Short mmCIF file of C-alpha atoms and ligand atoms in Angstrom, two decimals:
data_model
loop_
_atom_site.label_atom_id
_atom_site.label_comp_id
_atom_site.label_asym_id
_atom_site.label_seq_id
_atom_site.Cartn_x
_atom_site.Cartn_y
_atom_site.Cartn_z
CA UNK G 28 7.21 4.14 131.68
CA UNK G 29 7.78 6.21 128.66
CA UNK G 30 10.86 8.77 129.10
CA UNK G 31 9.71 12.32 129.16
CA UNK G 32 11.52 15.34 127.67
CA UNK G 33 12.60 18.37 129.91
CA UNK G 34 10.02 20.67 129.29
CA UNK G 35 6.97 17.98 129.56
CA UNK G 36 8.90 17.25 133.14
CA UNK G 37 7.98 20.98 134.05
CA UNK G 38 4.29 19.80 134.77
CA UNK G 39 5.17 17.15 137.40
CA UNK G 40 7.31 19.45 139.41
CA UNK G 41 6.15 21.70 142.42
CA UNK G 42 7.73 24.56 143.92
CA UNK G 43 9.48 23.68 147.16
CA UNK G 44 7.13 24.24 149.92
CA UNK G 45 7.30 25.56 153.26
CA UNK G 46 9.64 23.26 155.16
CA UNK G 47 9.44 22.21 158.61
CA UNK G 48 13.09 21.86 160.19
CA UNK G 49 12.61 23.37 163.53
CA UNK G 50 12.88 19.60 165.38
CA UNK G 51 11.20 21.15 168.10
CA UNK G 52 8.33 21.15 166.42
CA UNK G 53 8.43 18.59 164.11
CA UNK G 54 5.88 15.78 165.86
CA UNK G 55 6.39 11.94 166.06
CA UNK G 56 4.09 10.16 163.75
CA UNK G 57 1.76 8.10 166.38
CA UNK G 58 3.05 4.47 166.54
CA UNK G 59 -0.13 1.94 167.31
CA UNK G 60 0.90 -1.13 168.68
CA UNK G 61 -2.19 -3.33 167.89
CA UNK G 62 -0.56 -6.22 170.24
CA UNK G 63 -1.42 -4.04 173.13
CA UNK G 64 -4.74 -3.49 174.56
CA UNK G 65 -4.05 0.39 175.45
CA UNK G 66 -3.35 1.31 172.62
CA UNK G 67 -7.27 2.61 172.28
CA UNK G 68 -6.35 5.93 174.02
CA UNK G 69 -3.12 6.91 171.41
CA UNK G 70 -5.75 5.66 168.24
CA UNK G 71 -8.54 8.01 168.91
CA UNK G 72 -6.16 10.82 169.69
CA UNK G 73 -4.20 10.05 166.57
CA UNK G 74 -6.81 10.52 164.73
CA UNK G 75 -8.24 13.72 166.29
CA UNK G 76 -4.69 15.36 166.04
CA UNK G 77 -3.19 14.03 162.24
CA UNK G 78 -6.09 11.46 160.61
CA UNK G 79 -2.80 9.56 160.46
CA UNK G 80 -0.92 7.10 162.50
CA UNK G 81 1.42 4.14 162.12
CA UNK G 82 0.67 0.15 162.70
CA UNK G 83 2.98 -2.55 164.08
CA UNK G 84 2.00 -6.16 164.96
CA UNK G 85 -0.72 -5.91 162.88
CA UNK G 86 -1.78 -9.58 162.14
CA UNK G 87 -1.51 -9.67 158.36
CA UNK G 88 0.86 -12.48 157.30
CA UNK G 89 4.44 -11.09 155.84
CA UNK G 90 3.34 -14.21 153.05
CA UNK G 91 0.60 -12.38 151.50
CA UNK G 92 2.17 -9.19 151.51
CA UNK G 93 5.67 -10.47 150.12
CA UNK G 94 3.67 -12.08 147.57
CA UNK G 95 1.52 -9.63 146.15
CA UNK G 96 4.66 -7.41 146.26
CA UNK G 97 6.35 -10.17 143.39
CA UNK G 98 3.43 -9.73 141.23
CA UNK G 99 2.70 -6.51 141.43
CA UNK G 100 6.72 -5.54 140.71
CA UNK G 101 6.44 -7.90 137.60
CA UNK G 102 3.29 -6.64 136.50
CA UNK G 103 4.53 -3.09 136.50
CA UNK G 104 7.80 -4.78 134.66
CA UNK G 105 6.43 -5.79 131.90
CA UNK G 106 5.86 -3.94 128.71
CA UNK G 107 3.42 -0.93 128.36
CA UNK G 108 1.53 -2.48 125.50
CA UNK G 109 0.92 -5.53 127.98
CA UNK G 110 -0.22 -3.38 130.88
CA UNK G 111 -2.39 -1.33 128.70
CA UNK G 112 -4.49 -4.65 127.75
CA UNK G 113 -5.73 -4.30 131.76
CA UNK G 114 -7.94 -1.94 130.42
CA UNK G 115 -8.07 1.89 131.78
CA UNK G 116 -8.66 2.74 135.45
CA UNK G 117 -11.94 4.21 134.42
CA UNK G 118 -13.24 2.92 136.43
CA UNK G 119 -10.90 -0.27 137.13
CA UNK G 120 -7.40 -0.66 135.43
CA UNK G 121 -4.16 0.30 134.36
CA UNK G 122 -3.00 3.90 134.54
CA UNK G 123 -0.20 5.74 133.78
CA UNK G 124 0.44 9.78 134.64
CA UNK G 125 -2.74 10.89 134.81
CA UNK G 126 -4.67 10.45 137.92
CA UNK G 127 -9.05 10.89 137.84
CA UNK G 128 -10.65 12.08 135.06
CA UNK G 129 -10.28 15.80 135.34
CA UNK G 130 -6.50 16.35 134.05
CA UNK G 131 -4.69 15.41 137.32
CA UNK G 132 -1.42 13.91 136.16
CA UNK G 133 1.76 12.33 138.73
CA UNK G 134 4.79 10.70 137.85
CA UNK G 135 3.23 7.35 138.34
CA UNK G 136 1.79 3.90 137.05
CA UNK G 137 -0.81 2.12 138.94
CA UNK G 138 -3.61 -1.00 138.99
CA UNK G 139 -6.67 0.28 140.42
CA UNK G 140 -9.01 -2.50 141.31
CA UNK G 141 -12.37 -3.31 143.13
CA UNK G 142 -11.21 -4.55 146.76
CA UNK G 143 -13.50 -7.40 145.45
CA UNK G 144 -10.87 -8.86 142.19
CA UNK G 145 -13.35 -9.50 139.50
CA UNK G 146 -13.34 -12.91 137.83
CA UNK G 147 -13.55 -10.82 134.76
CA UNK G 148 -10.25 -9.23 134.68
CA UNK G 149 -8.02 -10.34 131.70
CA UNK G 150 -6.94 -13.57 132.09
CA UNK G 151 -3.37 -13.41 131.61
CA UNK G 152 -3.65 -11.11 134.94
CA UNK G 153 -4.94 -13.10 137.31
CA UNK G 154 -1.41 -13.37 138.66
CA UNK G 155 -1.84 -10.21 140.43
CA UNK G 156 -5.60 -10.65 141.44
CA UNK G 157 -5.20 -13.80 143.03
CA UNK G 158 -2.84 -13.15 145.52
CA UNK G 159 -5.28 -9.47 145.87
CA UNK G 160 -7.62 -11.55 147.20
CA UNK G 161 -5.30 -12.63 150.36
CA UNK G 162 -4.15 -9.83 151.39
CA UNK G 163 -7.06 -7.44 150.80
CA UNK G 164 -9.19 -9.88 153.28
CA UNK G 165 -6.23 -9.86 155.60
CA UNK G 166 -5.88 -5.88 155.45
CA UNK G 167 -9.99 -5.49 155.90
CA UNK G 168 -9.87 -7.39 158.17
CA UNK G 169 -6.73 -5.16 160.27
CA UNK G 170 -9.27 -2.07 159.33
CA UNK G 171 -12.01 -3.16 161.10
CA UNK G 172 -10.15 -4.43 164.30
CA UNK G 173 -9.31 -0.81 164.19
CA UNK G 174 -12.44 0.50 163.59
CA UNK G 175 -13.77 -1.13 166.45
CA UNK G 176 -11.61 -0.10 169.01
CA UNK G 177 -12.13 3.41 167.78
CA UNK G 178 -15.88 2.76 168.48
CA UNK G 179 -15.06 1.21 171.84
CA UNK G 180 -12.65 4.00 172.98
CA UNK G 181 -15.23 6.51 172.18
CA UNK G 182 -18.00 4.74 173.64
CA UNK G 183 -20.26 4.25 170.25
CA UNK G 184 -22.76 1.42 170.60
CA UNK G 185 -23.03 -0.70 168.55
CA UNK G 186 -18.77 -1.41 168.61
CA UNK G 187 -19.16 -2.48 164.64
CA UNK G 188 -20.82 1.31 163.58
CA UNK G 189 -17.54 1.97 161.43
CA UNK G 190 -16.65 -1.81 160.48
CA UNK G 191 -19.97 -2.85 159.47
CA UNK G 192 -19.90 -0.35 156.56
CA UNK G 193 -16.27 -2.49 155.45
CA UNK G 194 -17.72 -5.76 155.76
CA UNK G 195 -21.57 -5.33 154.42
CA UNK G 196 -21.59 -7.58 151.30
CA UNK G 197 -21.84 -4.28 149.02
CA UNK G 198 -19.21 -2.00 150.60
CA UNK G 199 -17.66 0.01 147.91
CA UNK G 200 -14.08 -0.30 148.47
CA UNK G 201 -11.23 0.13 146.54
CA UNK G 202 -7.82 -1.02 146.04
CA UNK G 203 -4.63 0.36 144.51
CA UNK G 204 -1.32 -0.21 143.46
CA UNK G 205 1.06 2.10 143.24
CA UNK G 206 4.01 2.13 141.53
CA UNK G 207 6.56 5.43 141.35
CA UNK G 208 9.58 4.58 138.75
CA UNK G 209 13.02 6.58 139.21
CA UNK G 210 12.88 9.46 136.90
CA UNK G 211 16.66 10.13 136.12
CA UNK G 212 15.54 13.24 133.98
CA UNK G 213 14.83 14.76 137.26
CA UNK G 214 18.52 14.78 138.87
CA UNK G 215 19.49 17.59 136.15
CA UNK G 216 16.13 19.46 137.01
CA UNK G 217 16.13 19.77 140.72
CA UNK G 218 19.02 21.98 141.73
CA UNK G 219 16.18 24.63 142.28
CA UNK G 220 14.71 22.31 144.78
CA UNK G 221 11.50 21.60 143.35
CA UNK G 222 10.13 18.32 144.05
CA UNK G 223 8.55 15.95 141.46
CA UNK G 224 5.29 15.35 142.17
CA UNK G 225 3.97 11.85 142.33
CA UNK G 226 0.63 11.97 143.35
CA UNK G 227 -0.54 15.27 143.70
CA UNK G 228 -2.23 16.65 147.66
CA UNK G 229 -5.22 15.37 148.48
CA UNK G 230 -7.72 13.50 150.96
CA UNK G 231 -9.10 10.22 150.66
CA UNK G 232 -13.28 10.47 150.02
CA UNK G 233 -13.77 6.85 152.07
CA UNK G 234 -13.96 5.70 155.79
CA UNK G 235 -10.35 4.40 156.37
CA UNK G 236 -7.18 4.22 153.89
CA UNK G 237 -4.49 1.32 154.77
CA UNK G 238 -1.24 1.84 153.13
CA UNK G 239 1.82 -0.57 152.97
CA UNK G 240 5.03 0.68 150.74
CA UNK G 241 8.54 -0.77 150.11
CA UNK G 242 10.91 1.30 151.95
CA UNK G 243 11.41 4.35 149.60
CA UNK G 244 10.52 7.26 150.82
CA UNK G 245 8.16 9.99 149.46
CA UNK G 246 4.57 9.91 151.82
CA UNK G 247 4.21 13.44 153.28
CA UNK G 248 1.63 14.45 155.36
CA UNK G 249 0.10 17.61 155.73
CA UNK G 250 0.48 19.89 159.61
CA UNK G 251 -1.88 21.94 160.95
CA UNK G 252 0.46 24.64 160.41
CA UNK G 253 0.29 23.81 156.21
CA UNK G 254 3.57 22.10 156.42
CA UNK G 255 4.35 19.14 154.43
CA UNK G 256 5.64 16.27 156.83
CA UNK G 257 7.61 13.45 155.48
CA UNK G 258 7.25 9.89 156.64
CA UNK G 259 9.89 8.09 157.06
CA UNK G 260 8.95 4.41 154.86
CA UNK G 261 8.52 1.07 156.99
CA UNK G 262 7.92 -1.65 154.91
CA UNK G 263 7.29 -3.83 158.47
CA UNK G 264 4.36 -1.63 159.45
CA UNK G 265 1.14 -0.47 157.51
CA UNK G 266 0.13 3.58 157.31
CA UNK G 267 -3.72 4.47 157.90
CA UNK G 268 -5.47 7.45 157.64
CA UNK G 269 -9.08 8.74 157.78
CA UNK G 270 -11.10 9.38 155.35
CA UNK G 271 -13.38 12.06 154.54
CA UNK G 272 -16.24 9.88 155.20
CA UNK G 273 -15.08 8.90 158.57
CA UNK G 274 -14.30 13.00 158.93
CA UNK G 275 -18.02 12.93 158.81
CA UNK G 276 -19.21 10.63 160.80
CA UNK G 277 -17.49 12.13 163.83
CA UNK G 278 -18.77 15.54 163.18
CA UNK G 279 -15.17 16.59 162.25
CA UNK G 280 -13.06 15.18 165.49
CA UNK G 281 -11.22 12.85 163.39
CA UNK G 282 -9.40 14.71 160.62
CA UNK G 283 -8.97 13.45 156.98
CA UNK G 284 -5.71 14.15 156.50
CA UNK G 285 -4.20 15.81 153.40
CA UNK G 286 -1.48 13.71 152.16
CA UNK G 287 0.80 13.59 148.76
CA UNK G 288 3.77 11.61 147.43
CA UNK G 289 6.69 13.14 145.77
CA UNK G 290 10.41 12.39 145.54
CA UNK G 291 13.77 12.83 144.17
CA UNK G 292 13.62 10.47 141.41
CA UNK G 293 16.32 7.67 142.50
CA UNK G 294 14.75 4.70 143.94
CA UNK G 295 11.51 2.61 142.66
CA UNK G 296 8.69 3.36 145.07
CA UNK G 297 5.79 0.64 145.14
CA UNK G 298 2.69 0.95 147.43
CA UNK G 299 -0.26 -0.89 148.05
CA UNK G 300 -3.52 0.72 149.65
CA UNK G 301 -6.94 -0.04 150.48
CA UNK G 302 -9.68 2.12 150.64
CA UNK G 303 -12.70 1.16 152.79
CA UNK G 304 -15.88 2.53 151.61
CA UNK G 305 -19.43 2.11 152.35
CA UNK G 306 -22.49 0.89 150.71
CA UNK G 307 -23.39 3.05 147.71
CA UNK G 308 -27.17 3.32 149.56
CA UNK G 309 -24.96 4.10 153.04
CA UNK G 310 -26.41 7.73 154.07
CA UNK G 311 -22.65 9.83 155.85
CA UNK G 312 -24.15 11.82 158.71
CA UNK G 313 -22.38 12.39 162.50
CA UNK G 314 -23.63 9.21 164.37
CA UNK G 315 -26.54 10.55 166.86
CA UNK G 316 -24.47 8.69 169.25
CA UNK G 317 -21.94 10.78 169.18
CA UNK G 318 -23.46 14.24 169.29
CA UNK G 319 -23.31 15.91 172.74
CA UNK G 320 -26.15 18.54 174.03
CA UNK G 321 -26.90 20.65 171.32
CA UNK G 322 -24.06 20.07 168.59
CA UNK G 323 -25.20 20.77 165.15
CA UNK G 324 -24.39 18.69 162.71
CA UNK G 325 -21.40 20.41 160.65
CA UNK G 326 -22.35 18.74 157.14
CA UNK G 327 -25.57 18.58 154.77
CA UNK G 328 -27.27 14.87 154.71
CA UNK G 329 -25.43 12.89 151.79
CA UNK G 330 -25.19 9.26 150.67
CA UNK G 331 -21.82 7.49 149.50
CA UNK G 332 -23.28 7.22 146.12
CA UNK G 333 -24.09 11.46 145.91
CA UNK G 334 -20.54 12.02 147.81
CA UNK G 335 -18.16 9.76 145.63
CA UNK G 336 -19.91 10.85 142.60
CA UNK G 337 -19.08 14.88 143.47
CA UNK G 338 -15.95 13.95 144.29
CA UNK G 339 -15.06 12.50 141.20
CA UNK G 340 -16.07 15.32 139.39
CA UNK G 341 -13.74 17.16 141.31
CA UNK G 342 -9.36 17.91 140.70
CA UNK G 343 -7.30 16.42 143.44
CA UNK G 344 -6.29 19.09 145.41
CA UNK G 345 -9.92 20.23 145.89
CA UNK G 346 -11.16 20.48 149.42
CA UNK G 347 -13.99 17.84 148.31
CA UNK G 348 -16.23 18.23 151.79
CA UNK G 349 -16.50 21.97 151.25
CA UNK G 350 -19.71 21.36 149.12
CA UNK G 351 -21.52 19.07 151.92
CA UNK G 352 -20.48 21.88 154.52
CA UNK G 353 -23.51 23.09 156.41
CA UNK G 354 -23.57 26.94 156.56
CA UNK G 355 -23.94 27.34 161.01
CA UNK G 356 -25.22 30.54 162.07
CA UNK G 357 -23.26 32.33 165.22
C1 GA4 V 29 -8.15 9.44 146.02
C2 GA4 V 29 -8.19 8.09 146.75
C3 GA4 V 29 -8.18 6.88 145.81
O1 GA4 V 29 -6.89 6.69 145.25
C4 GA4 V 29 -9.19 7.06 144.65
C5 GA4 V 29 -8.76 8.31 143.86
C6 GA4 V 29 -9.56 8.67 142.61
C7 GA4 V 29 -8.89 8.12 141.31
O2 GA4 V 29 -7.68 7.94 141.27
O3 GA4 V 29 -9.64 7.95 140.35
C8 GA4 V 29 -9.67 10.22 142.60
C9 GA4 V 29 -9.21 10.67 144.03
C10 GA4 V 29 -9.16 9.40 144.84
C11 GA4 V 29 -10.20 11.70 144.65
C12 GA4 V 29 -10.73 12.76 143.64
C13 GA4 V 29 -10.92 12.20 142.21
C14 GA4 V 29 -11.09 10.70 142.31
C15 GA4 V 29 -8.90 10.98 141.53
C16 GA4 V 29 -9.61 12.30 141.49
C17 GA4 V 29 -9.12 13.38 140.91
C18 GA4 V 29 -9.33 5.79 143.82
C19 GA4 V 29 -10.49 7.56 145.22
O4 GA4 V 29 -11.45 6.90 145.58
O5 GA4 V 29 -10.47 8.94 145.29
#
């Protein structure tokens, strides 16, 4: 990455926000143990109380993940001028600061890619999309498992209403990689104790996001109480969190959760995530299923397409879903 001068630093920083220290009433991120078949109950409730929980024995082979983790940390090693020839991440590529396309910028580099690597994509990169392939079919694949117990645990017929959406030939998924260089200009900036922001607050638009990092720290999550949680890194276990879409679906008892990365600028962060979407066509609504007596439906009727299309248009912090909000009379 290109060194930046003190002022420019000014627009990656953030005031230091409200901290939570009181352990009382910091809470345990939920810890899913996918080995173990009751671990239905702790998922759904998860995802009711944070839209965020943590995986272990998750099934995807350390080989695929170890490996994509040498390419994409020589990748992101090379020069700029070579990573710039991936093209920009509008709307698959190479990017560097600036998140979207509506002035969003984060101390960060990243490969955005269609969970689908194109044939297409520069040759001299097919290092990186190769190995893509692996482990994006081996993280899908964790998704759905967890998908369908969701559906089981709450009773939803058929079991595949959330998975079918990841594994339908023209799901619209996504997958990123994220990589978060020190920033040694920061040590001389922080004493105020602002934090550098990395990738700004926001929710993901899609069904389910799985995330896998190296074991720097930075994640926070977002409390009910507008506290910013950290999470401690694990580079053994995978990170998932709801979506907007998925937010949705359930007629708001799953939360998206609002999550952002920032740090202190000494240790290289890298993180992989995928983004299950659905079909373009897909149309979000609560599943009728799901709705008990005479529950409204708390959104407008949208499909993927209209939704990821608004949300694009929108800044990162945005509260995205506020537009597809139905206005319920008391
Ligand atoms: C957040 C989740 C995924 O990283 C992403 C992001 C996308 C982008 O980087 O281009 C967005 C962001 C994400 C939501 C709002 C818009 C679009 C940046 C932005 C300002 C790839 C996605 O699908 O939505």
């Amino acid at each position: 990455m290109v060194a930046v001068s003190k002022p420019l630093i000014e627009q990656f920083l953030v005031k230091p926000t409200k901290p939570n220290t009181n352990p009382l009433i910091i809470p345990d991120i939920p810890l899913i143990d996918l080995s173990k078949p009751e671990s239905k109950q702790h998922l759904v409730k998860a995802c009711q109380d944070f839209g965020f929980f943590k995986v272990v024995n998750h099934g995807v082979p350390t080989n695929f993940i170890n490996k994509l983790e040498t390419e994409a940390v020589k990748f992101f090693g090379s020069s700029l001028a070579k990573k710039e020839k991936f093209g920009s991440p509008h709307p698959f590529g190479y990017g560097n600061k600036s998140i979207g396309r509506n002035g969003d910028v984060g101390w960060v580099e990243y490969l955005l890619l269609n969970a689908k690597p194109e044939s297409d994509y520069p040759e001299n990169f097919q290092g990186v999309v190769n190995v893509v392939n692996d482990y994006v079919t081996s993280v899908k694949s964790m998704a759905c498992d967890i998908l369908e117990l969701l559906a089981d645990e709450m009773k939803l017929q058929p079991r595949n209403v959330f998975s079918k959406l990841l594994k339908d030939e023209q799901s619209d998924s996504v997958f990123r990689i994220n990589h978060y260089p020190p920033c040694p200009e920061l040590q001389e900036t922080e004493p105020n104790g602002r934090k550098l922001v990395r990738f700004g607050e926001h929710t993901d638009p899609q069904i389910i996001s799985v995330l896998r990092s190296n074991n720097t720290s930075g994640l926070e999550i977002s409390l009910r109480d507008g506290s910013w949680m950290s999470v401690p890194p694990d580079s053994e276990s995978f990170f998932i969190n709801v979506g907007d879409s998925l937010q949705v679906m359930t007629n708001g008892r799953f939360k998206s959760v609002k999550h952002r990365v920032v740090a202190n600028g000494t240790k290289s962060r890298l993180s992989m995530i995928y983004f299950g979407g659905p079909p373009l066509s897909e149309k979000i609504a609560p599943l009728p299923s799901l709705m008990q007596g005479e529950e409204d439906s708390l959104y407008k009727e949208f499909t993927w397409f209209e939704y990821k299309k608004s949300a694009f248009n929108t800044r990162l912090s945005e509260d995205r879903l506020v537009l597809f909000e139905k206005i319920i009379a008391s």
